[in-house]
C-alpha positions as YAML, in Angstrom:
chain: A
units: angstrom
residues:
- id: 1
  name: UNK
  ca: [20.47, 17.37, -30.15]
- id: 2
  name: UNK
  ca: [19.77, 15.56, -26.65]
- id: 3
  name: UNK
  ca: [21.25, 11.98, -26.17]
- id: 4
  name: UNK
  ca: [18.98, 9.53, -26.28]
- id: 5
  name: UNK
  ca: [17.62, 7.84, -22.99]
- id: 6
  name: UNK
  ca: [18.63, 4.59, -22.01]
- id: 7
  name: UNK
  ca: [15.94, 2.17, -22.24]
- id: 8
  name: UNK
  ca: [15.76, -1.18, -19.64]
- id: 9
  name: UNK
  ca: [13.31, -3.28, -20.64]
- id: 10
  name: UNK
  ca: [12.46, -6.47, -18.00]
- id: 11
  name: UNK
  ca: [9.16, -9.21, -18.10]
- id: 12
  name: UNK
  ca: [8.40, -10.46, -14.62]
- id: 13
  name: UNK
  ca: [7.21, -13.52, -15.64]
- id: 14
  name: UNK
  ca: [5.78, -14.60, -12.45]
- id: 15
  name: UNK
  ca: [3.81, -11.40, -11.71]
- id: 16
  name: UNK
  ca: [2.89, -10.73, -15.19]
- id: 17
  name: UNK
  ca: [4.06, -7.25, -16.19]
- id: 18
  name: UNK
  ca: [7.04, -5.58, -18.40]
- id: 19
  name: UNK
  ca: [8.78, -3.21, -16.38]
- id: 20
  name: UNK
  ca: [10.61, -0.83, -18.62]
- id: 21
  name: UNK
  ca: [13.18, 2.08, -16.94]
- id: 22
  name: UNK
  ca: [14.07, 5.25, -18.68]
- id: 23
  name: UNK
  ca: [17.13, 6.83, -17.87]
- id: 24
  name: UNK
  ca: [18.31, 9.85, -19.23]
- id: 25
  name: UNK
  ca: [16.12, 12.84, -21.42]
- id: 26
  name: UNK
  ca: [12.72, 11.86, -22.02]
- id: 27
  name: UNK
  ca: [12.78, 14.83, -25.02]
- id: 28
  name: UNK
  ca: [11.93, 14.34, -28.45]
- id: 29
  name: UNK
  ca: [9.25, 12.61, -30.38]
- id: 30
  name: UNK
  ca: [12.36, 10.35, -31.18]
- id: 31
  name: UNK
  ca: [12.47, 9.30, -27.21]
- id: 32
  name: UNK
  ca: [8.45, 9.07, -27.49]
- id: 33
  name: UNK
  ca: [8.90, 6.41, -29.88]
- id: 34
  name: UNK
  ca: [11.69, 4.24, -28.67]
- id: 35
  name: UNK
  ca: [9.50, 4.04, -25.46]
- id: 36
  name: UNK
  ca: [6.65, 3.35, -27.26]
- id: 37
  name: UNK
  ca: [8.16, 0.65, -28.69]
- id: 38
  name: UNK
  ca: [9.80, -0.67, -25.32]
- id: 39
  name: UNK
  ca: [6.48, -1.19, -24.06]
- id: 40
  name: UNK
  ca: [4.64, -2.14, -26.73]
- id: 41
  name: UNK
  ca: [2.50, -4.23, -27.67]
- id: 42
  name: UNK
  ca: [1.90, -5.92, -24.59]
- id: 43
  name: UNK
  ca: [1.74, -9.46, -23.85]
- id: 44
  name: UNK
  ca: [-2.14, -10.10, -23.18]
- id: 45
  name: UNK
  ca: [-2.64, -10.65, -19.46]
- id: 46
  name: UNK
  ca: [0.27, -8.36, -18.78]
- id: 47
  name: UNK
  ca: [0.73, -5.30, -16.98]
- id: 48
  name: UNK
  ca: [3.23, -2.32, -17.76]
- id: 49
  name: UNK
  ca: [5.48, -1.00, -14.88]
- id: 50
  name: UNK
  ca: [7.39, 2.33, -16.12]
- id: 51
  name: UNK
  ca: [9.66, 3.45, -14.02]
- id: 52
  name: UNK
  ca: [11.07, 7.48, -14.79]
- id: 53
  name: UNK
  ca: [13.06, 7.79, -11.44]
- id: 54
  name: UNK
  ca: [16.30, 8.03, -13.74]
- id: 55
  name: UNK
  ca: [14.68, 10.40, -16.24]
- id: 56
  name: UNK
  ca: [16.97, 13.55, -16.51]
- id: 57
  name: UNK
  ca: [14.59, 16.34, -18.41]
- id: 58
  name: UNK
  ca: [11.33, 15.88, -19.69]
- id: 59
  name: UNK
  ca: [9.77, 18.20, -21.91]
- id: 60
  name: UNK
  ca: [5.81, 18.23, -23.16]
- id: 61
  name: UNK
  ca: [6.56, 16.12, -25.71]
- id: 62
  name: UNK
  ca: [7.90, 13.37, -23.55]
- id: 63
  name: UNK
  ca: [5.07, 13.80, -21.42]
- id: 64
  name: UNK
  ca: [2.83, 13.48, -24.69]
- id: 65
  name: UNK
  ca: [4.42, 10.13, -25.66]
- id: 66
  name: UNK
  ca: [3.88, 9.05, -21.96]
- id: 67
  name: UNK
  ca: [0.54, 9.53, -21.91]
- id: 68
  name: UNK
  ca: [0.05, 8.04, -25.69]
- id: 69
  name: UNK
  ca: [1.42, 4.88, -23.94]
- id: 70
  name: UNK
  ca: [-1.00, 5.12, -20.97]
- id: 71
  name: UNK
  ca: [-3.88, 5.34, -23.00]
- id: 72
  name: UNK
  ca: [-3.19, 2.59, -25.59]
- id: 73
  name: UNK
  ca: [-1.91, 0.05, -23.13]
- id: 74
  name: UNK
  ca: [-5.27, 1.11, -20.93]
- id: 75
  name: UNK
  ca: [-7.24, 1.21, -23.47]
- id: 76
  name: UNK
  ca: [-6.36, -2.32, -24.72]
- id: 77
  name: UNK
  ca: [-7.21, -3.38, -21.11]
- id: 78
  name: UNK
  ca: [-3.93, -3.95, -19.73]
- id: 79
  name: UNK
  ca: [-3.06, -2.58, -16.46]
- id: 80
  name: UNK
  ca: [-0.36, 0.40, -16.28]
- id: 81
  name: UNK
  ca: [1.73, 2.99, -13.43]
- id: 82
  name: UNK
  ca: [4.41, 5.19, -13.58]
- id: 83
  name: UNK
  ca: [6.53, 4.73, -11.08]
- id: 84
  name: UNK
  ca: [9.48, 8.04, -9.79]
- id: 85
  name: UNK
  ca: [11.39, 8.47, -6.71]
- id: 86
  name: UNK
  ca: [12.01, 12.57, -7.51]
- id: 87
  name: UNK
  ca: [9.13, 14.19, -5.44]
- id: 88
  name: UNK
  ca: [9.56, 17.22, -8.11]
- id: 89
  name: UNK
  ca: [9.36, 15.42, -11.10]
- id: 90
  name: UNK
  ca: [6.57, 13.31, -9.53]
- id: 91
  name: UNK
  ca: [4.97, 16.58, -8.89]
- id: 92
  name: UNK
  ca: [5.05, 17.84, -12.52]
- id: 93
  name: UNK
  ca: [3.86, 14.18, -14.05]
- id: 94
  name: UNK
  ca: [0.56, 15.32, -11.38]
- id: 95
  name: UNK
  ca: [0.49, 18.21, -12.46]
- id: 96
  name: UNK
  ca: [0.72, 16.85, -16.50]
- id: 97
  name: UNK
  ca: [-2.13, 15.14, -15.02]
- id: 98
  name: UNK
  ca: [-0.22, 11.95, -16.35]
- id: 99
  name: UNK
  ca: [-2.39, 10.23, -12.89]
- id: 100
  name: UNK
  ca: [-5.60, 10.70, -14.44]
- id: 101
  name: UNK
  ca: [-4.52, 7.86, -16.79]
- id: 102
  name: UNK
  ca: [-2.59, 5.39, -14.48]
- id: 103
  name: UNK
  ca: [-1.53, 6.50, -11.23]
- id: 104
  name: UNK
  ca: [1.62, 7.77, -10.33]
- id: 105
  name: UNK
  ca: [3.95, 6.40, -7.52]
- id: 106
  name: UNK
  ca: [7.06, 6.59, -5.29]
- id: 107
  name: UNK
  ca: [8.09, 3.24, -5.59]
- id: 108
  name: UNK
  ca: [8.62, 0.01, -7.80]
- id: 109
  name: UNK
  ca: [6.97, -1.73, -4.30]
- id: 110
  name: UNK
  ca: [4.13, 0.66, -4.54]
- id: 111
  name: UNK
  ca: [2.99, -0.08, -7.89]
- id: 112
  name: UNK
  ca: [3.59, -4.00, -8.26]
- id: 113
  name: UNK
  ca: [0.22, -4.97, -6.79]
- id: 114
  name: UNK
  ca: [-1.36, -3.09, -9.30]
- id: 115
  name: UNK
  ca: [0.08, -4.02, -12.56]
- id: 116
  name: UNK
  ca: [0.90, -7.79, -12.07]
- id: 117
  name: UNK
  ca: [-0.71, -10.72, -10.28]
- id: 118
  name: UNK
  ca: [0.90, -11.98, -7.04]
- id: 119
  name: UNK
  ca: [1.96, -15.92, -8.19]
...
């Protein structure tokens, strides 16, 4: 059985979004959920920040539970990217096409102007 991934879960209260950081296996349906409910529900003008620089393996059903997040954070018109340093596991969230539901980036600096509002 993998460990579970450690979750960090921070509100930026002056630019409006949750950032949440995964380190460790993003594996199991298990991991799906406890991210799930790390970012949500969201607060209602807030944005979601998820950083998965730390993330250690990631299998198709993490990748399934991240883009179940995408979509219902999107879809209840809140503002969402994923945010990884790794150019290779970067690569294979592109390739998951993970992008086509909130983009993908190299940095936390990157994606702040899209998920929050500057104070």
């Amino acid at each position: 059985d993998m460990l579970a991934p450690s979750l960090t879960a921070h509100a930026d209260l002056t630019r409006h979004h949750i950032a949440v950081a995964v380190d460790g296996p993003l594996g199991t349906a298990d991991h799906g959920t406890a991210l799930a409910a790390a970012c949500l529900p969201l607060p209602r003008t807030y944005g979601l920040l998820v950083n998965l620089s730390g993330v250690t393996t990631l299998t198709q059903t993490g990748l399934e539970a991240l883009r179940h997040i995408a979509d219902t954070a999107v879809r209840s018109g809140h503002r969402v990217a994923f945010v990884c340093t790794d150019l290779m596991l970067r690569s294979e969230l592109v390739l998951a096409d993970l992008d086509t539901l909130a983009p993908v980036l190299p940095t936390e600096d990157d994606a702040m102007p899209l998920v929050g509002w500057a104070a």
